[in-house]
mmCIF file of C-alpha atoms in Angstrom:
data_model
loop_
_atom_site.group_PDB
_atom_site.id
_atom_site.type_symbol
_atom_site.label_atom_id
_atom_site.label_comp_id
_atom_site.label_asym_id
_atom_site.label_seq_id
_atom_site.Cartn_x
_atom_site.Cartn_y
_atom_site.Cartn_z
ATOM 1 C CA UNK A 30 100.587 -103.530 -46.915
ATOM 2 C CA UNK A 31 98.772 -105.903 -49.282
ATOM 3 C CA UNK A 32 95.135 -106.337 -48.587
ATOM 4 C CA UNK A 33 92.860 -108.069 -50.727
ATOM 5 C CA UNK A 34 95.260 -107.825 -53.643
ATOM 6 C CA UNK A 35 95.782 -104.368 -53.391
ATOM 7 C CA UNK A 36 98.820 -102.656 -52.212
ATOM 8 C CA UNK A 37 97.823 -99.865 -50.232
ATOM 9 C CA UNK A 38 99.505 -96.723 -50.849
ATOM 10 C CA UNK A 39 97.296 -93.281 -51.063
ATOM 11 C CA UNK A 40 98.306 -91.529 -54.022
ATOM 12 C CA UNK A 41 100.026 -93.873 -55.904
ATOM 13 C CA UNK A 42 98.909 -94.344 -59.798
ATOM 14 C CA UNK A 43 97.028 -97.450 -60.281
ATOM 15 C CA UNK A 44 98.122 -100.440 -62.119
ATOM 16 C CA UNK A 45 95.617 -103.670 -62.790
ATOM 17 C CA UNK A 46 96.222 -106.913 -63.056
ATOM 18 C CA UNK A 47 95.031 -110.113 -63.998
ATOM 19 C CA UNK A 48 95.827 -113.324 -63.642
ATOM 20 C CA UNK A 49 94.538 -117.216 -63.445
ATOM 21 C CA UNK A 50 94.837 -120.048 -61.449
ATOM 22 C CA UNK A 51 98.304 -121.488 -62.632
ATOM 23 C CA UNK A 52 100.158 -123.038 -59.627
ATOM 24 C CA UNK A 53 102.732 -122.528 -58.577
ATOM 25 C CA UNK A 54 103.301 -119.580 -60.629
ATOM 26 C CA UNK A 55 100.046 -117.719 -60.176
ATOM 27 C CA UNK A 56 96.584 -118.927 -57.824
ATOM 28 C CA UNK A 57 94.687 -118.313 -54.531
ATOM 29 C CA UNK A 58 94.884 -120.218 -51.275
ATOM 30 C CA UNK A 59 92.633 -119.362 -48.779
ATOM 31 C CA UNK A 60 91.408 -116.108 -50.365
ATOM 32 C CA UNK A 61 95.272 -114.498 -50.824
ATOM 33 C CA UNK A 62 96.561 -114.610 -54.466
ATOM 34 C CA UNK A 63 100.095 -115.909 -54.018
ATOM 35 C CA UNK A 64 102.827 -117.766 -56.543
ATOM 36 C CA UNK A 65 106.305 -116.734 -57.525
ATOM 37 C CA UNK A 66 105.000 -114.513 -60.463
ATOM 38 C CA UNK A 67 102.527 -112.903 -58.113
ATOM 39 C CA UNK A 68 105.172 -112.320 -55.564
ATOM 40 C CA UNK A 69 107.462 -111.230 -58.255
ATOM 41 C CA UNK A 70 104.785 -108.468 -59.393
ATOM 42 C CA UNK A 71 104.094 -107.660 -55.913
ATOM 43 C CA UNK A 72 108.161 -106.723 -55.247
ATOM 44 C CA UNK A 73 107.527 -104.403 -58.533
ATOM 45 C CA UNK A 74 104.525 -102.415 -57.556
ATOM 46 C CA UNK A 75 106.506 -102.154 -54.230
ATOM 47 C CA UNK A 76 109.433 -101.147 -55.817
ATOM 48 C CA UNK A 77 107.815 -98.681 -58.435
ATOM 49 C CA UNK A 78 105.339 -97.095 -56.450
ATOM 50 C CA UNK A 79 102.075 -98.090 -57.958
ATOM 51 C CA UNK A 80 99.246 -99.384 -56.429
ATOM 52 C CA UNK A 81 98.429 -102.623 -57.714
ATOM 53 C CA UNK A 82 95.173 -104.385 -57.855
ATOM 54 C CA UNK A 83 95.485 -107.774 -58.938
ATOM 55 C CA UNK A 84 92.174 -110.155 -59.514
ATOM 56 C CA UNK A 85 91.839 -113.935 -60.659
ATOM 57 C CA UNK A 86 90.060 -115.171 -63.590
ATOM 58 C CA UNK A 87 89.833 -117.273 -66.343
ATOM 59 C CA UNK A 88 92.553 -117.078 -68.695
ATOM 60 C CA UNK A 89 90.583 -115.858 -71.292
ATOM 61 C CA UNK A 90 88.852 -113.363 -69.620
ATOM 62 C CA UNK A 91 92.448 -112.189 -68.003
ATOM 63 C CA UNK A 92 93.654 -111.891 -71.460
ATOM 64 C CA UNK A 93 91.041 -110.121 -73.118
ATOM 65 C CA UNK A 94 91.058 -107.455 -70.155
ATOM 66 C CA UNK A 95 94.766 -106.719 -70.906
ATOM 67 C CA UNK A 96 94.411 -106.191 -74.608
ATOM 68 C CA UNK A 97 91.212 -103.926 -74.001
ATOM 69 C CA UNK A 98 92.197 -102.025 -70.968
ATOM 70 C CA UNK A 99 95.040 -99.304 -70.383
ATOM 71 C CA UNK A 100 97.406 -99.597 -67.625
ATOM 72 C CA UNK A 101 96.109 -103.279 -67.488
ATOM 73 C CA UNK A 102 98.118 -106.177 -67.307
ATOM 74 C CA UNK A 103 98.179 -110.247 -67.597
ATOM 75 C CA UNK A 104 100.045 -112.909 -66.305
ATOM 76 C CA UNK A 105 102.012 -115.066 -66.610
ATOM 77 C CA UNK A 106 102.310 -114.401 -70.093
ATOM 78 C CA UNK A 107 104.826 -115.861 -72.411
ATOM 79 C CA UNK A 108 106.227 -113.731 -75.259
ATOM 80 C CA UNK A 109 105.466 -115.253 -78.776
ATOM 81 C CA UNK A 110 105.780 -114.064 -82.097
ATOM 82 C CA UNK A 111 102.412 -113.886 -82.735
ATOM 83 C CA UNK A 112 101.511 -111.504 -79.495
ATOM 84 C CA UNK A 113 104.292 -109.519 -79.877
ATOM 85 C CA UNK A 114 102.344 -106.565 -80.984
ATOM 86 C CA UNK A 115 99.745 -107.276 -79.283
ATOM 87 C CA UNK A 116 101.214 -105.629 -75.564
ATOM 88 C CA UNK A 117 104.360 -103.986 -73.729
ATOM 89 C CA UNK A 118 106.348 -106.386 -72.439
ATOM 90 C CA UNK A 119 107.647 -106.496 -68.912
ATOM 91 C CA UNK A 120 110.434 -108.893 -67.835
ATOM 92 C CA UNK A 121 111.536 -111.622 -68.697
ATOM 93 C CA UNK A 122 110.437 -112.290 -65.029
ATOM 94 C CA UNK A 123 110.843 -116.401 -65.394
ATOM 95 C CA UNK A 124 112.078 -118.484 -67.992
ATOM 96 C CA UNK A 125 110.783 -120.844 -69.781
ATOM 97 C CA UNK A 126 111.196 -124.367 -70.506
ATOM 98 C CA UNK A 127 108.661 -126.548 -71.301
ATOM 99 C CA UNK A 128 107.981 -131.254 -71.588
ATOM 100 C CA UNK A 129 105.995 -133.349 -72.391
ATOM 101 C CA UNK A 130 105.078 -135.807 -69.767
ATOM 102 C CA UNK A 131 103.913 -139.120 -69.959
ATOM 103 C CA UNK A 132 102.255 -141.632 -67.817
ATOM 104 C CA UNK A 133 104.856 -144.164 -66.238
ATOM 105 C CA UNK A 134 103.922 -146.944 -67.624
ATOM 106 C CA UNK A 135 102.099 -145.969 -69.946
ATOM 107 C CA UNK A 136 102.384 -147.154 -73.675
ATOM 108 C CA UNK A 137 103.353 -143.245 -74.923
ATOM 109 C CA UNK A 138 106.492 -142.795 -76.389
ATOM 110 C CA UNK A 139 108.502 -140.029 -78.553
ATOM 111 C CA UNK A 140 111.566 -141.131 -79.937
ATOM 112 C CA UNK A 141 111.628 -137.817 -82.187
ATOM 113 C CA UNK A 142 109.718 -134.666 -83.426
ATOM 114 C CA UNK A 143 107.811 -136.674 -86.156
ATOM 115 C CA UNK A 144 106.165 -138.837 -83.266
ATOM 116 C CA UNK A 145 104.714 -135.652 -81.414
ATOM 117 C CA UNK A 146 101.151 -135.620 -83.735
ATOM 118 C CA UNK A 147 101.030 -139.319 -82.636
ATOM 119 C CA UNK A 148 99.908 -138.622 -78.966
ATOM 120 C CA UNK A 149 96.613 -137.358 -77.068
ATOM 121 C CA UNK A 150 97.236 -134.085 -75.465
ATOM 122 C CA UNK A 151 95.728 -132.405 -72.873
ATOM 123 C CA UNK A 152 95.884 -128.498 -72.370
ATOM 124 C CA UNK A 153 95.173 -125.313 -70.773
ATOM 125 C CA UNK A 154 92.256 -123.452 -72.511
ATOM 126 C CA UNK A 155 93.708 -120.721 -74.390
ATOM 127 C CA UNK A 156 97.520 -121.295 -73.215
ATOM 128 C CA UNK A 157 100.745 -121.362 -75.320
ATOM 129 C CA UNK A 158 101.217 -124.637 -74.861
ATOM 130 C CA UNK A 159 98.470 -125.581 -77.466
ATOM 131 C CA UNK A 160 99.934 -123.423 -79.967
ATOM 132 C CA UNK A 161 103.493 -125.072 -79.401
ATOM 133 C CA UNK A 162 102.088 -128.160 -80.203
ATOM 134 C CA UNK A 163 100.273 -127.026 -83.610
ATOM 135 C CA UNK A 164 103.080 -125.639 -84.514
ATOM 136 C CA UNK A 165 105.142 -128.877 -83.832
ATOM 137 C CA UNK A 166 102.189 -130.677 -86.499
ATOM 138 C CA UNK A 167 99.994 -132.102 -83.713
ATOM 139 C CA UNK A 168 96.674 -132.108 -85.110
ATOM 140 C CA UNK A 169 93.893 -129.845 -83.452
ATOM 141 C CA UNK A 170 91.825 -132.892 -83.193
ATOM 142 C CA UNK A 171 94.609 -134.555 -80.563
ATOM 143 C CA UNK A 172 94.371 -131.888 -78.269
ATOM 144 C CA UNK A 173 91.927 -132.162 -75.573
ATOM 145 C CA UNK A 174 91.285 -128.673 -73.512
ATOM 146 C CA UNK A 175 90.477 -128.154 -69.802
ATOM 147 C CA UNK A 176 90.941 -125.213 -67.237
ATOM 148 C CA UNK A 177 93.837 -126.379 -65.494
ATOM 149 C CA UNK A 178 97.053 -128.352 -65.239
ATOM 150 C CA UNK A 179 95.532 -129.643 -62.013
ATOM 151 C CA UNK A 180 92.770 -131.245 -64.213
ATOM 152 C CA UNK A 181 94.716 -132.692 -67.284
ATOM 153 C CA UNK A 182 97.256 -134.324 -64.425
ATOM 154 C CA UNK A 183 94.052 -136.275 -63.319
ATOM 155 C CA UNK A 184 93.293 -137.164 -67.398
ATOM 156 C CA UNK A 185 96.659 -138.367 -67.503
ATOM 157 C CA UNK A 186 96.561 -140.399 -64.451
ATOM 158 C CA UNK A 187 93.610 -141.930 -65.437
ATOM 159 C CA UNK A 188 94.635 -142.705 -69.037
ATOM 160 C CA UNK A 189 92.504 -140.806 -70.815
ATOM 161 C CA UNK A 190 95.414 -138.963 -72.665
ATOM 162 C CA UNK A 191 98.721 -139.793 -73.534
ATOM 163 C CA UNK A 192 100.568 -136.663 -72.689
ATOM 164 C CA UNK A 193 100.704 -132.884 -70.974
ATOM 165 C CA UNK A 194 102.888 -129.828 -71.421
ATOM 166 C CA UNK A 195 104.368 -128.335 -68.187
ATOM 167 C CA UNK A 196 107.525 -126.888 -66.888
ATOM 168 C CA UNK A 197 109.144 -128.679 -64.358
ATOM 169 C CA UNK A 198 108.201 -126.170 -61.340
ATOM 170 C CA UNK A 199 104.633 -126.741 -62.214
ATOM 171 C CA UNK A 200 104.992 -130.419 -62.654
ATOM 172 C CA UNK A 201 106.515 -130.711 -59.525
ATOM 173 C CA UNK A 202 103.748 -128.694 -57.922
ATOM 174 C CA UNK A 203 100.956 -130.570 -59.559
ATOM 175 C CA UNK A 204 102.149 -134.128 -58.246
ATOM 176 C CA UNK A 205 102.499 -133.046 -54.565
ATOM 177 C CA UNK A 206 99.080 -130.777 -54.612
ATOM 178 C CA UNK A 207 97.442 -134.322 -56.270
ATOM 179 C CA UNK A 208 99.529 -136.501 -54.018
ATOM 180 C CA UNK A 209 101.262 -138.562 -56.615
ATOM 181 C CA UNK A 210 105.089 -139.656 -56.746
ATOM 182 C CA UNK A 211 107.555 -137.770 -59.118
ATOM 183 C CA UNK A 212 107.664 -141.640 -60.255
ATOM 184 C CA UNK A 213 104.516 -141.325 -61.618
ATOM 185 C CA UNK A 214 105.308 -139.159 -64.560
ATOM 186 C CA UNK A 215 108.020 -138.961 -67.176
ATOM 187 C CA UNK A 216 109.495 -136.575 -69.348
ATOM 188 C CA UNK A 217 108.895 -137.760 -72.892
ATOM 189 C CA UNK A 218 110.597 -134.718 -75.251
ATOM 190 C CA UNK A 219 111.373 -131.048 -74.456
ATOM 191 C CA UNK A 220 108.649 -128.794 -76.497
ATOM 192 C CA UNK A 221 109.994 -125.026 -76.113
ATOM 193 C CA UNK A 222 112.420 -122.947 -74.518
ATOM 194 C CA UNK A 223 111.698 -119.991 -76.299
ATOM 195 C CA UNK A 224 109.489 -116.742 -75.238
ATOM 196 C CA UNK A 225 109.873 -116.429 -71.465
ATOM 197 C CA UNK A 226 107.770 -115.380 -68.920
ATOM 198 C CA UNK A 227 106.497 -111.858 -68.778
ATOM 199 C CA UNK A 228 103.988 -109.239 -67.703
ATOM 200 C CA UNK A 229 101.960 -108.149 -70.616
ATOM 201 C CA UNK A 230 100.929 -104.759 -70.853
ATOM 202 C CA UNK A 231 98.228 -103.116 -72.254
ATOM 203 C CA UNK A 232 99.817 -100.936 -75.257
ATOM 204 C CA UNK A 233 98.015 -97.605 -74.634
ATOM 205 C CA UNK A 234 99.316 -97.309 -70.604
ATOM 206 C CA UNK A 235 100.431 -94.344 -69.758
ATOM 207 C CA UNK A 236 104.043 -94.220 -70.890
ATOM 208 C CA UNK A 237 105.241 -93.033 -67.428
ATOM 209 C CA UNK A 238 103.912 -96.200 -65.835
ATOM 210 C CA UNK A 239 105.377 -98.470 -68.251
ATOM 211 C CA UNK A 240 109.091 -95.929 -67.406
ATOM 212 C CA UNK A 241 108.452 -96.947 -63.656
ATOM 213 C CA UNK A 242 107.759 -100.454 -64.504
ATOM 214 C CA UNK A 243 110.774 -101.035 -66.651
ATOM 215 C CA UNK A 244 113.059 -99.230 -64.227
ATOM 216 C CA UNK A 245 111.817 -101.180 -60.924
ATOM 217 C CA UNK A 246 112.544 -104.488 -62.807
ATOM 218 C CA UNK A 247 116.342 -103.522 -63.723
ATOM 219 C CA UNK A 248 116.512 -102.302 -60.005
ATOM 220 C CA UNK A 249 115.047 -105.755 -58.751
ATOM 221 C CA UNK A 250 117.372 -107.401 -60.683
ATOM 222 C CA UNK A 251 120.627 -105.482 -59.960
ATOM 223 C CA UNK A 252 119.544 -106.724 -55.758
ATOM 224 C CA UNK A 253 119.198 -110.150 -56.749
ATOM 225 C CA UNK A 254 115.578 -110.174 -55.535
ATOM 226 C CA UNK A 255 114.144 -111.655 -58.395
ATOM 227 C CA UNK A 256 116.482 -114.802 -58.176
ATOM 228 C CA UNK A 257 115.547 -114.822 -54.228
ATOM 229 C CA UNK A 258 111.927 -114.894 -54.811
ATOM 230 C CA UNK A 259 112.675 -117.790 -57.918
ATOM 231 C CA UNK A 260 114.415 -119.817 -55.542
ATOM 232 C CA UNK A 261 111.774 -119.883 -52.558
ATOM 233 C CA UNK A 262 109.762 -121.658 -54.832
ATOM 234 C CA UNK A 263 111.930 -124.371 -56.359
ATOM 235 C CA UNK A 264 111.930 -125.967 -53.038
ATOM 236 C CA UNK A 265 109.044 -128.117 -51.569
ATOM 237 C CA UNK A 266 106.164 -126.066 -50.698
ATOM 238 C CA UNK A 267 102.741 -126.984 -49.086
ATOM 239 C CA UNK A 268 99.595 -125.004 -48.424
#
């Protein structure tokens, strides 16, 4: 059984992971790490035999351990271009489809691609999303970092930016965990669809681990449990 983040079984090799708070994909409610890409990973280490020990941390810091660490891995971690290289890639677990959300009400609008450097952004410290929108020619300057989507919600609500990048899972999330009205917020423009959702692995792990991992995926998928585990979380859940 799980305990702590670990999954208990003597013997097994040892795979580490990191994560951060990301609802409702990855974060901790009283003291158990849950999420659908922490149950997801969960199902794998079942299903390939490993013993998993999974901690949460800043981004950053979750990141960094990957790169640096064999038989280390971070999530949720979208594939890009520019990190392809960087790790072994495990899934696509999720995909990936990210907005841009606006205030109702508020005076923010996009009517195309050229209006995108025109807004305030908040983002997630170190997150993709900030790198989608350089590379759509927002200027550093309009993007305003904090740790969370939790926190940038509030920003928005209170006016002090124009916009945020989520999916629509963790938009959803965010208004019921801050108590606001799917009313409150409206899509403005779609930003990506590409990269997915993976596990990023550290590049030196053991190649038999990475075998195990890669296999236990396909066999996850084959059962459908993947798209079970998806679905539990695309209805209303509360703490």
């Amino acid at each position: 059984m799980w305990i702590a983040g670990v999954w208990a079984q003597a013997g097994a090799p040892v795979l580490n992971a990191y994560t951060e708070e990301w609802p409702p994909y990855n974060y901790s409610e009283r003291g158990e790490l849950k999420g659908v890409a922490t149950d997801i990973l969960r199902a794998l280490c079942a299903e390939a035999e490993l013993r998993c020990l999974i901690d949460s941390v800043p981004w950053a810091r979750a990141y960094a351990a990957a790169l640096k660490s064999p038989n280390t891995l971070v999530y949720t971690t979208v594939r890009r271009p520019s990190r392809e290289h960087d790790f072994i890639w495990i899934g696509p677990i999720l995909p990936r489809s990210t907005w841009i959300w606006g205030r109702a009400g508020g005076t923010a609008t996009i009517r195309d691609r050229k209006d995108l450097p025109l807004l305030r952004y908040g983002v997630v410290r170190g997150e993709a999303a900030a790198q989608d929108l350089l590379d759509a020619g927002v200027p550093p300057e309009s993007l305003v970092a904090d740790a969370s989507n939790a926190a940038i919600l509030r920003q928005l609500r209170l006016g002090w930016i124009d916009a945020m990048v989520d999916t629509e899972l963790g938009m959803a999330w965010n208004l019921r965990q801050a108590g606001m009205a799917s009313g409150e917020v409206l899509r403005l423009a779609p930003l990506s669809d590409q990269g997915g959702y993976y596990f990023a692995l550290n590049r030196r792990s053991e190649p038999a681990l990475v075998e195990r991992l890669h296999s236990a995926l396909e066999r996850l998928r084959s059962k459908g449990a993947i798209e079970g585990l998806i679905r539990a979380y695309a209805v209303e859940r509360r703490p």
